[in-house]
Short mmCIF file of C-alpha atoms and ligand atoms in Angstrom, two decimals:
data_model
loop_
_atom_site.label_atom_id
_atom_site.label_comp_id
_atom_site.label_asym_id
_atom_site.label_seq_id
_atom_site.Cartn_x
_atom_site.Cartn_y
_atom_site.Cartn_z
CA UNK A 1 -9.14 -16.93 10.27
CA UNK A 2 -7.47 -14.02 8.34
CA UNK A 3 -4.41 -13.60 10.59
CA UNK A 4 -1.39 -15.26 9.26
CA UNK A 5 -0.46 -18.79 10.65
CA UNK A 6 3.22 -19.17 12.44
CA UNK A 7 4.22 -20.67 9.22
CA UNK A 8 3.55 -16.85 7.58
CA UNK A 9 0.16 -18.14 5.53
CA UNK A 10 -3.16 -16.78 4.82
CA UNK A 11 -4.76 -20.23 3.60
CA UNK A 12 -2.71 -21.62 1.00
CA UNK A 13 -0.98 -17.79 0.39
CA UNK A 14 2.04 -16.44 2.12
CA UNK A 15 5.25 -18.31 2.78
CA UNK A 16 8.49 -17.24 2.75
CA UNK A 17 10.32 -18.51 -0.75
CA UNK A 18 13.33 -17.32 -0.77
CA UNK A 19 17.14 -17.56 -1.55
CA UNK A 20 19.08 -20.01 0.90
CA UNK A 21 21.72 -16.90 1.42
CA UNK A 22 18.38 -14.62 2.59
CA UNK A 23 17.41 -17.03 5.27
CA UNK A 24 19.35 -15.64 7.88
CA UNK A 25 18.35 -12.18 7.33
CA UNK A 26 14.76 -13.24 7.16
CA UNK A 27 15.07 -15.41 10.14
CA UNK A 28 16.54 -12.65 12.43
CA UNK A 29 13.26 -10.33 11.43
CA UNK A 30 10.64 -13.47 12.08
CA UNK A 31 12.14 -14.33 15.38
CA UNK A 32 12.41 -10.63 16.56
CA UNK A 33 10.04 -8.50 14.95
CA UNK A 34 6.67 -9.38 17.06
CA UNK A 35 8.59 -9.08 20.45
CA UNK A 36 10.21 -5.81 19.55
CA UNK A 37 6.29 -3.86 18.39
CA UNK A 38 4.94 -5.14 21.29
CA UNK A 39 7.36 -3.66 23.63
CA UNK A 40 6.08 -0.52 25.58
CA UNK A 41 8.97 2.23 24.24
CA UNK A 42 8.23 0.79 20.67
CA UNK A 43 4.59 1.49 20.46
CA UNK A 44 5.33 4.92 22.79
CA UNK A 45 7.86 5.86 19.91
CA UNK A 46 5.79 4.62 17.52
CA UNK A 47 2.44 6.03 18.30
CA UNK A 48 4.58 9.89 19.23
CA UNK A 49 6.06 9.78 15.62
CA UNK A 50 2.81 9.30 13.87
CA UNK A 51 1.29 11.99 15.85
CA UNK A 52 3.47 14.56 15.93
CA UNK A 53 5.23 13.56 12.67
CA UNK A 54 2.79 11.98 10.07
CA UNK A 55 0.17 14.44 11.50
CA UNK A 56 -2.05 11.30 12.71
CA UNK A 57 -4.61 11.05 13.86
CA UNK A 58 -6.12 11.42 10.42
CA UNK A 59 -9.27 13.08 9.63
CA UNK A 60 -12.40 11.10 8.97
CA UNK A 61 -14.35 13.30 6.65
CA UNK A 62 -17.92 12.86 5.80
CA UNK A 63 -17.64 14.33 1.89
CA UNK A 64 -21.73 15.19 2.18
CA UNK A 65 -21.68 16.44 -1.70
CA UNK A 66 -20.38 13.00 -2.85
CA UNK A 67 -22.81 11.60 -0.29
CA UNK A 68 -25.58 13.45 -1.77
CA UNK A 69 -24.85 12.40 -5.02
CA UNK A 70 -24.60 8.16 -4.50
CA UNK A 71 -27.08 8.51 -1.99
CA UNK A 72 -25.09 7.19 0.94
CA UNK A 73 -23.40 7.96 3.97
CA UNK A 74 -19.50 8.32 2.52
CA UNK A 75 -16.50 8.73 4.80
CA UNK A 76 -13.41 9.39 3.51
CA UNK A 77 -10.14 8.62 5.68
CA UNK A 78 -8.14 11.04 5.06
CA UNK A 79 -4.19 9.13 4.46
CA UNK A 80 -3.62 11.97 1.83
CA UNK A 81 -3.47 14.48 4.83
CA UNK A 82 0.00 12.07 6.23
CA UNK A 83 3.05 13.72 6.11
CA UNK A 84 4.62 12.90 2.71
CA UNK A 85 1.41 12.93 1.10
CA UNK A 86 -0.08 9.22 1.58
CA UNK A 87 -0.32 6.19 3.91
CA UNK A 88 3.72 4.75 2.91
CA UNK A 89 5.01 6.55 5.91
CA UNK A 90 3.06 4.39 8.65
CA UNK A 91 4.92 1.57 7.60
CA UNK A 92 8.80 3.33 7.07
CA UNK A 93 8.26 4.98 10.50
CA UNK A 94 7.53 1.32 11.87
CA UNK A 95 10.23 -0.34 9.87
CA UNK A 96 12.87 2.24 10.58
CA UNK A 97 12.55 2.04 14.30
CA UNK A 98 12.46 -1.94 14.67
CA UNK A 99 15.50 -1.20 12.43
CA UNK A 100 17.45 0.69 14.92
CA UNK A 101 16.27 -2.11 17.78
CA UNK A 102 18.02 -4.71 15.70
CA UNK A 103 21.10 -2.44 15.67
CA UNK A 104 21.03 -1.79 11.47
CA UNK A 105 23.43 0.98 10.28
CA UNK A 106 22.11 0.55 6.65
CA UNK A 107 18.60 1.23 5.08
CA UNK A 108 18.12 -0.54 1.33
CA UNK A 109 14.67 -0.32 -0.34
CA UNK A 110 12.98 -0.83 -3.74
CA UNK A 111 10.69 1.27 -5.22
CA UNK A 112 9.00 1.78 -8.83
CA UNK A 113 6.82 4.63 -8.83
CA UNK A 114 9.14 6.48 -6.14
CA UNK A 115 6.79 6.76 -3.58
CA UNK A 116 8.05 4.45 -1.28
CA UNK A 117 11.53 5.29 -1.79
CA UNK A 118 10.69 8.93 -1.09
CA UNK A 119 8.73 7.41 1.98
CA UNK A 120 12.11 5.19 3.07
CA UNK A 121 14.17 8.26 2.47
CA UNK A 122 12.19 10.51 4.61
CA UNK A 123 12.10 8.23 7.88
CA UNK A 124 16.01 7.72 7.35
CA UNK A 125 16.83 11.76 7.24
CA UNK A 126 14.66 11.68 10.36
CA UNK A 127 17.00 9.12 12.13
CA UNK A 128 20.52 9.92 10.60
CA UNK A 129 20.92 6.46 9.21
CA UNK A 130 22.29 6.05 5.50
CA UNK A 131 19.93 5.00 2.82
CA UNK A 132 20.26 3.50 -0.27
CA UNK A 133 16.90 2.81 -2.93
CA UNK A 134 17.43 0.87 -5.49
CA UNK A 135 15.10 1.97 -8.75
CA UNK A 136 14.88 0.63 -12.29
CA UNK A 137 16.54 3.16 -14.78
CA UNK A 138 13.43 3.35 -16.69
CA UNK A 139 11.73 4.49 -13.33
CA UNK A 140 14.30 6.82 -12.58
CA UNK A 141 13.46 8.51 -16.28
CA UNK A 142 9.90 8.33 -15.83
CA UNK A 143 9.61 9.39 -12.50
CA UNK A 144 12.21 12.31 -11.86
CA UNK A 145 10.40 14.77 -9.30
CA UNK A 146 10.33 11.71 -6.63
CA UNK A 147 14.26 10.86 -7.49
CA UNK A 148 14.86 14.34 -6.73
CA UNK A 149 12.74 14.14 -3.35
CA UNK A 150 14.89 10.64 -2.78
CA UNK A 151 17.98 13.33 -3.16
CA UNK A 152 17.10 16.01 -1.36
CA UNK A 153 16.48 14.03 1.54
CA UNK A 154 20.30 12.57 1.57
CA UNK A 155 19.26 8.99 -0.28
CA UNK A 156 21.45 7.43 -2.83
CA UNK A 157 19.73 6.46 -5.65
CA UNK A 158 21.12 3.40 -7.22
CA UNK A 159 19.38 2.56 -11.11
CA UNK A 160 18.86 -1.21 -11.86
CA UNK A 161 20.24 -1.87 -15.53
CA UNK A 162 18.91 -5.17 -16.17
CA UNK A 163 16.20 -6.62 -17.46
CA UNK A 164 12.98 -4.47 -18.26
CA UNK A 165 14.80 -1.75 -15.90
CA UNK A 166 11.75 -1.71 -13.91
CA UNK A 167 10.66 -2.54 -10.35
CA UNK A 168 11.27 -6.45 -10.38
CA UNK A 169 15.04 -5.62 -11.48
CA UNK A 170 14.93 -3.01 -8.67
CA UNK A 171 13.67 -5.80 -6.19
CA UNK A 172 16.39 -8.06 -7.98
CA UNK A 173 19.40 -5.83 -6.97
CA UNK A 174 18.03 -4.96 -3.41
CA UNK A 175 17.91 -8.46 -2.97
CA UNK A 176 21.58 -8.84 -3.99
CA UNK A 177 22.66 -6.08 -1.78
CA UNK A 178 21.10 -7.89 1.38
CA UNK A 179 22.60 -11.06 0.86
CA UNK A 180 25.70 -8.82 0.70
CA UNK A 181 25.05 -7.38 3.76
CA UNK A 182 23.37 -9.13 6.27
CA UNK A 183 24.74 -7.92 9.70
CA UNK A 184 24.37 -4.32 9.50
CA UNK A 185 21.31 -3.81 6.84
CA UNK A 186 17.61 -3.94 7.05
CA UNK A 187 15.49 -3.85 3.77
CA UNK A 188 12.66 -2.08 4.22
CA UNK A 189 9.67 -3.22 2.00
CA UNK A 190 6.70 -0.87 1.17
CA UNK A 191 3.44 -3.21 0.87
CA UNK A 192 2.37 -6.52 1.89
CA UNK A 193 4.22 -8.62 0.28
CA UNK A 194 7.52 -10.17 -0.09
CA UNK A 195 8.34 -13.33 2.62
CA UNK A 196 7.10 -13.44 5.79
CA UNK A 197 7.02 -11.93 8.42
CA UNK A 198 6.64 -8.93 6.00
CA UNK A 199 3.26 -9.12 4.66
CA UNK A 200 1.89 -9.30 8.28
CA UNK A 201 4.71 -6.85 9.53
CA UNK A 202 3.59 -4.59 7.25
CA UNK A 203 0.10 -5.28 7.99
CA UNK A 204 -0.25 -4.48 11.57
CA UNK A 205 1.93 -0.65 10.71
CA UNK A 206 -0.81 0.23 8.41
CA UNK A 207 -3.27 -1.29 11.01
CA UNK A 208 -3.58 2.30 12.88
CA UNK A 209 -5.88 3.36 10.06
CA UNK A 210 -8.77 0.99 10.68
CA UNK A 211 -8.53 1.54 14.85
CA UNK A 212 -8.71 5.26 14.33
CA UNK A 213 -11.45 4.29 11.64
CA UNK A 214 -13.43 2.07 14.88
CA UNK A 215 -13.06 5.04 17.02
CA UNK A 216 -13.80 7.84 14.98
CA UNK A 217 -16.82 6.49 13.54
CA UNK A 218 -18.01 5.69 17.16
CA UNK A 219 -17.95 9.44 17.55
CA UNK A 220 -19.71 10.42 14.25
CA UNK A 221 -22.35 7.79 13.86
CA UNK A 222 -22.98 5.62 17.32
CA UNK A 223 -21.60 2.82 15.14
CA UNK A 224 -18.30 1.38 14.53
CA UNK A 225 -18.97 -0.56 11.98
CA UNK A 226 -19.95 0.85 8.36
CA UNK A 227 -21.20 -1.36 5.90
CA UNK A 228 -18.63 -0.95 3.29
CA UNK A 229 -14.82 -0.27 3.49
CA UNK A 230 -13.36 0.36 -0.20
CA UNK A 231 -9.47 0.85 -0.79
CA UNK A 232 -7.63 0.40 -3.76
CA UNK A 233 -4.92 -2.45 -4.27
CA UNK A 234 -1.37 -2.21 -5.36
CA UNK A 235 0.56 -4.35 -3.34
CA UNK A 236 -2.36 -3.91 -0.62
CA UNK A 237 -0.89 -2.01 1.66
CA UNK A 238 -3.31 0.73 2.21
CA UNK A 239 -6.41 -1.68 2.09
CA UNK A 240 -4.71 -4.33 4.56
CA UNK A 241 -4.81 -1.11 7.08
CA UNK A 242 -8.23 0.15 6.63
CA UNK A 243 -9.81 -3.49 6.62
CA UNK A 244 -7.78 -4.90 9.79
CA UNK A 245 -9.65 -4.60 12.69
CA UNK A 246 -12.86 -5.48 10.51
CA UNK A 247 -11.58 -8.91 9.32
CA UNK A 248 -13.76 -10.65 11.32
CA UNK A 249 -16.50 -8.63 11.16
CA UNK A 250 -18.64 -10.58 8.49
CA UNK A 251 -21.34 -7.77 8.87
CA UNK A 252 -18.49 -4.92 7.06
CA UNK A 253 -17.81 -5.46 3.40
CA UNK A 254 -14.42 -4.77 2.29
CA UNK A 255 -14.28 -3.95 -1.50
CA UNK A 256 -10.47 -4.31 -3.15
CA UNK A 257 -10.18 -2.04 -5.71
CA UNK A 258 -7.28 -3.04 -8.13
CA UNK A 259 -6.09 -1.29 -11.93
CA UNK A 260 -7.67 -2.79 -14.74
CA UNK A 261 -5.19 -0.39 -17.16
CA UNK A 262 -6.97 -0.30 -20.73
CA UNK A 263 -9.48 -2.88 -19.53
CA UNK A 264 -8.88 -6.33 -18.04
CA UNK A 265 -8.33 -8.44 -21.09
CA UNK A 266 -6.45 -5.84 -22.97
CA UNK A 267 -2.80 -7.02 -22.38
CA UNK A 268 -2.28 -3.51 -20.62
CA UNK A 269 -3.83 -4.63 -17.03
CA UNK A 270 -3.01 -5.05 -13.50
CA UNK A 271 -6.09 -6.66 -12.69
CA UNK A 272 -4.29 -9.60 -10.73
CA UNK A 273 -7.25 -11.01 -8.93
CA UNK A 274 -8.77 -11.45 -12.37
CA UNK A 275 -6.56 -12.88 -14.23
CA UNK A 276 -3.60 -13.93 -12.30
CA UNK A 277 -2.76 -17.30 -10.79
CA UNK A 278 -0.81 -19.04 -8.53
CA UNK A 279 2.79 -18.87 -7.95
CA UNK A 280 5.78 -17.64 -6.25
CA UNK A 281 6.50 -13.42 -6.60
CA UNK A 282 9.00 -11.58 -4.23
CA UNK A 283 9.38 -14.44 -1.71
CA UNK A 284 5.37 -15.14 -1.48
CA UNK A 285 2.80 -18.18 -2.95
CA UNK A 286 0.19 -15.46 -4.33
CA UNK A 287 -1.93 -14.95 -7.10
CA UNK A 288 0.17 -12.60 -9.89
CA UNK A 289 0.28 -12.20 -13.57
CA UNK A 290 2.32 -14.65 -15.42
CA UNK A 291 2.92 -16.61 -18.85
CA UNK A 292 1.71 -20.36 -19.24
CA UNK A 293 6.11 -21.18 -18.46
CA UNK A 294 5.48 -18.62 -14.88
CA UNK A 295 7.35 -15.68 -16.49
CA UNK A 296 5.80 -12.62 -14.66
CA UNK A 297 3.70 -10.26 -17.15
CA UNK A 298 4.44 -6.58 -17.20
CA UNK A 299 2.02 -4.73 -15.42
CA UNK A 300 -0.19 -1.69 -16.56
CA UNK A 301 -2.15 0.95 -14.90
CA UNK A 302 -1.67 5.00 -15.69
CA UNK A 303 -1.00 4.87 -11.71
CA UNK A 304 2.25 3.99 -10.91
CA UNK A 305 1.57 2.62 -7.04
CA UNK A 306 -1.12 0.28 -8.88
CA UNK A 307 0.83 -0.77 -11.78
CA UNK A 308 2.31 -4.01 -9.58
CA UNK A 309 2.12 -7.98 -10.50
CA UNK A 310 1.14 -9.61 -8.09
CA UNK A 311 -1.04 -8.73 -4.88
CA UNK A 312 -0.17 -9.55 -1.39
CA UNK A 313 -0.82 -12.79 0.30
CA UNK A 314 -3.23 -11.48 2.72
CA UNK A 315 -5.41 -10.13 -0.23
CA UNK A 316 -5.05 -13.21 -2.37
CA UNK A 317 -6.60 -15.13 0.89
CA UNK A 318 -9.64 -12.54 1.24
CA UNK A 319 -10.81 -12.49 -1.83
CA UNK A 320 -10.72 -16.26 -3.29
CA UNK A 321 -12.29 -17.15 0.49
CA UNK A 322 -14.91 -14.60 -0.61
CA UNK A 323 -14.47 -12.72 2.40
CA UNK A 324 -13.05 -9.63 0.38
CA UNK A 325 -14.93 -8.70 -3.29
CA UNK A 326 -12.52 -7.34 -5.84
CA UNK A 327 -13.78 -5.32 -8.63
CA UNK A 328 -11.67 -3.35 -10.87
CA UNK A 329 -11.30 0.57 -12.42
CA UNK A 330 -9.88 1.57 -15.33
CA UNK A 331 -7.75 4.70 -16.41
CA UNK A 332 -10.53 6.50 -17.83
CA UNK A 333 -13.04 5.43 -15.33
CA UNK A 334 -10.11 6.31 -12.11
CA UNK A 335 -9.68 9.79 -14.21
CA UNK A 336 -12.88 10.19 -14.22
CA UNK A 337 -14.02 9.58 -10.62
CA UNK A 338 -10.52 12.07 -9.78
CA UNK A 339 -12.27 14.94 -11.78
CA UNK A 340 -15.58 14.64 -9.93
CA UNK A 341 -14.32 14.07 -6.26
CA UNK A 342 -12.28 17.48 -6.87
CA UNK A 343 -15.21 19.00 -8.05
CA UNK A 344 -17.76 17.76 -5.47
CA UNK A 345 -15.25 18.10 -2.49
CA UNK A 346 -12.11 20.13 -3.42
CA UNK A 347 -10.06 17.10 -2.50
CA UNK A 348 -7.51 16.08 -5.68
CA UNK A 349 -6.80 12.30 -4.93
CA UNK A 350 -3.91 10.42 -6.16
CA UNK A 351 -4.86 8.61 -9.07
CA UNK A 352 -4.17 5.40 -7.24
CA UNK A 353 -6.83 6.53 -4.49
CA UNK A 354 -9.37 7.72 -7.53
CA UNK A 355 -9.56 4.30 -8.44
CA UNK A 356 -11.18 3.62 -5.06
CA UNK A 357 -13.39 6.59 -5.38
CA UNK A 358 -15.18 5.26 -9.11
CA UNK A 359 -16.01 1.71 -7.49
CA UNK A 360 -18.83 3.62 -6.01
CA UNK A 361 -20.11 3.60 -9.96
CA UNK A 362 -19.98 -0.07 -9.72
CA UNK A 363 -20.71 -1.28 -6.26
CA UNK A 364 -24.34 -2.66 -5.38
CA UNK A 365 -25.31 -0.86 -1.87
CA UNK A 366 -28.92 0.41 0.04
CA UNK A 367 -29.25 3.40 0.00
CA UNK A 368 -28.11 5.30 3.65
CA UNK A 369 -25.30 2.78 3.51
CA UNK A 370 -22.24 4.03 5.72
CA UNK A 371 -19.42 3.74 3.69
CA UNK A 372 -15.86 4.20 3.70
CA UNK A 373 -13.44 5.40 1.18
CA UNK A 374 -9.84 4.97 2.14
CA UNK A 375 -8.14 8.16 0.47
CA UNK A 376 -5.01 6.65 0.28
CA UNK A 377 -2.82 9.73 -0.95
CA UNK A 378 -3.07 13.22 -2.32
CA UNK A 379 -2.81 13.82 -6.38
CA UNK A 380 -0.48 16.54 -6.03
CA UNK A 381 2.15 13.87 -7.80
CA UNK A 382 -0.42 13.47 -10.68
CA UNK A 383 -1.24 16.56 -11.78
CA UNK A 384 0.84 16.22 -15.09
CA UNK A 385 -1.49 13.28 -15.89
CA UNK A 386 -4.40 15.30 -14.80
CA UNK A 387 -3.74 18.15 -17.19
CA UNK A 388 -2.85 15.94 -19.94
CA UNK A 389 -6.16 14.54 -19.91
CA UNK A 390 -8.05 18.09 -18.91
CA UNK A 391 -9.99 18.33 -22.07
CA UNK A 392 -11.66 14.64 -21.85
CA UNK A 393 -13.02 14.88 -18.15
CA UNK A 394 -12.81 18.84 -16.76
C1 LIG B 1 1.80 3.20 -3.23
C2 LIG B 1 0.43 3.71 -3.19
C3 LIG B 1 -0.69 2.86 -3.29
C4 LIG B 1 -0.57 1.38 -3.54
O1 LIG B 1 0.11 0.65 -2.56
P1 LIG B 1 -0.65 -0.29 -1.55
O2 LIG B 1 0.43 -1.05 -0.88
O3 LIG B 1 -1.57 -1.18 -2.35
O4 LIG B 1 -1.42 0.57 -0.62
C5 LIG B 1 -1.95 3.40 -3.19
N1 LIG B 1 -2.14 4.73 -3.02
C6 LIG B 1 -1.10 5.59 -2.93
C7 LIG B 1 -1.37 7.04 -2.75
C8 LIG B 1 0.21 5.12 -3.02
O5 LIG B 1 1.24 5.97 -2.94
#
């Protein structure tokens, strides 16, 4: 069983840990938020805005160079082709509506990299309803061109002085805000993770890429199932969609592609799966990256949506039940593989996605395998990073 239990675990992972002053808020989501997707005017909003706004459908492209080259059948879904430039937006559209059902006047969100704060921002232009993202101040240095998206769409965006002035003290403050508001806010969370219902909330927005994935390779190949599913792992959003409807399909492989930074046992890692364990991170028992006394360990990746802690519940169930393998990319080896797929295909991937794409230099497959490569987002955002590193892989 991979579907969360009424309690909000996956196995041992999941859970909702959180402040005695958040249980209300919490509460009101658990008890609402299944009966409100399921209703008919829901999904009909749901499924209009991700057509005729995120563009969906979403392409699924067999990349025959790349194919040529690993000696496989390789599809790539194409989530950089969403409006805003990656998967995020499935989940804000979701969020923002079940938002409005439960009568919120007030968006809050976190974000570290800016991605889902520009994501958050975007679905609250589109429904006139204020939004506030809270952001670490280092974050709002280091990642300027998405605060001025954030901006431009009408968001305020608030810095987090404390602490490392990161995403944790981001989380930290947006968690103080809620508890300040609880009537008339909902805090919209970008991945799978936090308490439940989120993880699973979450979860079932994303879901729409692996049931277009069913249908479209019906279409292509006669067969809905490929052999392999590989997405890369932050938080797990984008991987929790494209492996979904598979999860009980023991005959599909679903690869989990996290950072390993400057290698895994280099200090400078988000390899969580590796070398995390147990304990409690943003309201969930997970596996993240802590000291000996359960202070959480600074994450590194050069990718900003994969430089995270911790890893959702959901994941943390998948792969120590075996059911999910994780391997893990580095910088050099995700810069790499981002060279070569633009080369091969004329796609530029985020660098989260091109840690996805280099797994295929590690993977054991047969040859002729179908495979497919969740393409998460488009590297516009990274090009800086590119050309900084131009001379090493070009
Ligand atoms: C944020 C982001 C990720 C990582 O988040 P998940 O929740 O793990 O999917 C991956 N790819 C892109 C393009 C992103 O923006």
């Amino acid at each position: 069983m991979y579907k969360v239990d009424n309690r909000g675990y996956y196995g041992k992972f999941g859970g909702a840990y959180i402040p005695e002053l958040l249980h209300p808020c919490v509460e009101e989501l658990k008890q609402n938020y299944e009966k409100i997707i399921s209703e008919s005017d829901f999904k009909k909003e749901f499924d209009q805005l991700l057509s005729d706004y995120v563009g969906r459908p979403t392409p699924l492209y067999f990349a025959k160079r790349f194919s040529e080259h690993y000696q496989a059948n390789i599809y790539l879904k194409r989530e950089d082709l969403c409006h805003t430039g990656a998967h995020k937006v499935n989940n804000t559209i979701g969020q923002i509506l079940l938002a409005k059902r439960l009568n919120k006047k007030r968006i809050i969100a976190e974000t570290g990299a800016g991605q889902h704060g520009v994501a958050t921002a975007t679905v609250c232009a589109l429904m006139g309803i204020e939004c506030i993202v809270y952001m670490g101040e280092k974050d709002i240095e280091r990642q300027a061109p998405n605060v001025k998206r954030m901006k431009m769409l009408g968001a305020e965006v608030r810095p987090a002085l404390s602490g490392s002035k990161t995403l944790k003290d981001a989380t930290n403050e947006a968690i103080r805000d809620w508890i300040n508001h609880p009537n008339d806010t909902h805090y919209i969370i970008g991945s799978v993770v936090g308490p439940h219902p989120y993880p699973e909330m979450v979860a079932k927005f994303q879901s729409v890429i692996s049931a277009e994935m069913k249908k479209q390779l019906m279409e292509k190949t006669g067969n809905e199932n490929p052999d392999i599913i590989v997405a890369c792992v932050g938080g797990g959003s984008n991987a929790a969609g494209a492996f979904y409807h598979y999860l009980n399909n023991k005959n599909t492989r679903l690869i989990a592609v996290e950072a390993a930074g400057l290698g895994i046992h280099s200090g400078e890692t988000a390899a969580t799966s590796v070398i995390g364990s147990e304990g409690i991170i943003h309201g969930s028992r997970t596996l993240l990256m802590q000291t000996s006394d359960g202070q959480i360990v600074e994450p590194y990746s050069i990718s900003a949506g994969l430089d995270y802690p911790g890893i959702g519940p959901l994941h943390a169930h998948l792969i120590s039940s075996g059911r999910a393998e994780a391997t893990s990319i580095t910088d050099d080896e995700a810069l790499k593989s981002a060279f070569f797929l633009s080369r091969k295909e004329g796609i530029i991937p985020a660098l989260e996605s091109a840690h996805a794409f280099a797994a295929m230099e590690k993977l054991e497959y047969k040859k002729n395998d179908t495979i497919v490569i969740n393409l998460s987002g488009r590297g516009d955002k990274d090009l800086e990073t590119y050309t900084k590193h131009f001379d090493r892989f070009a």
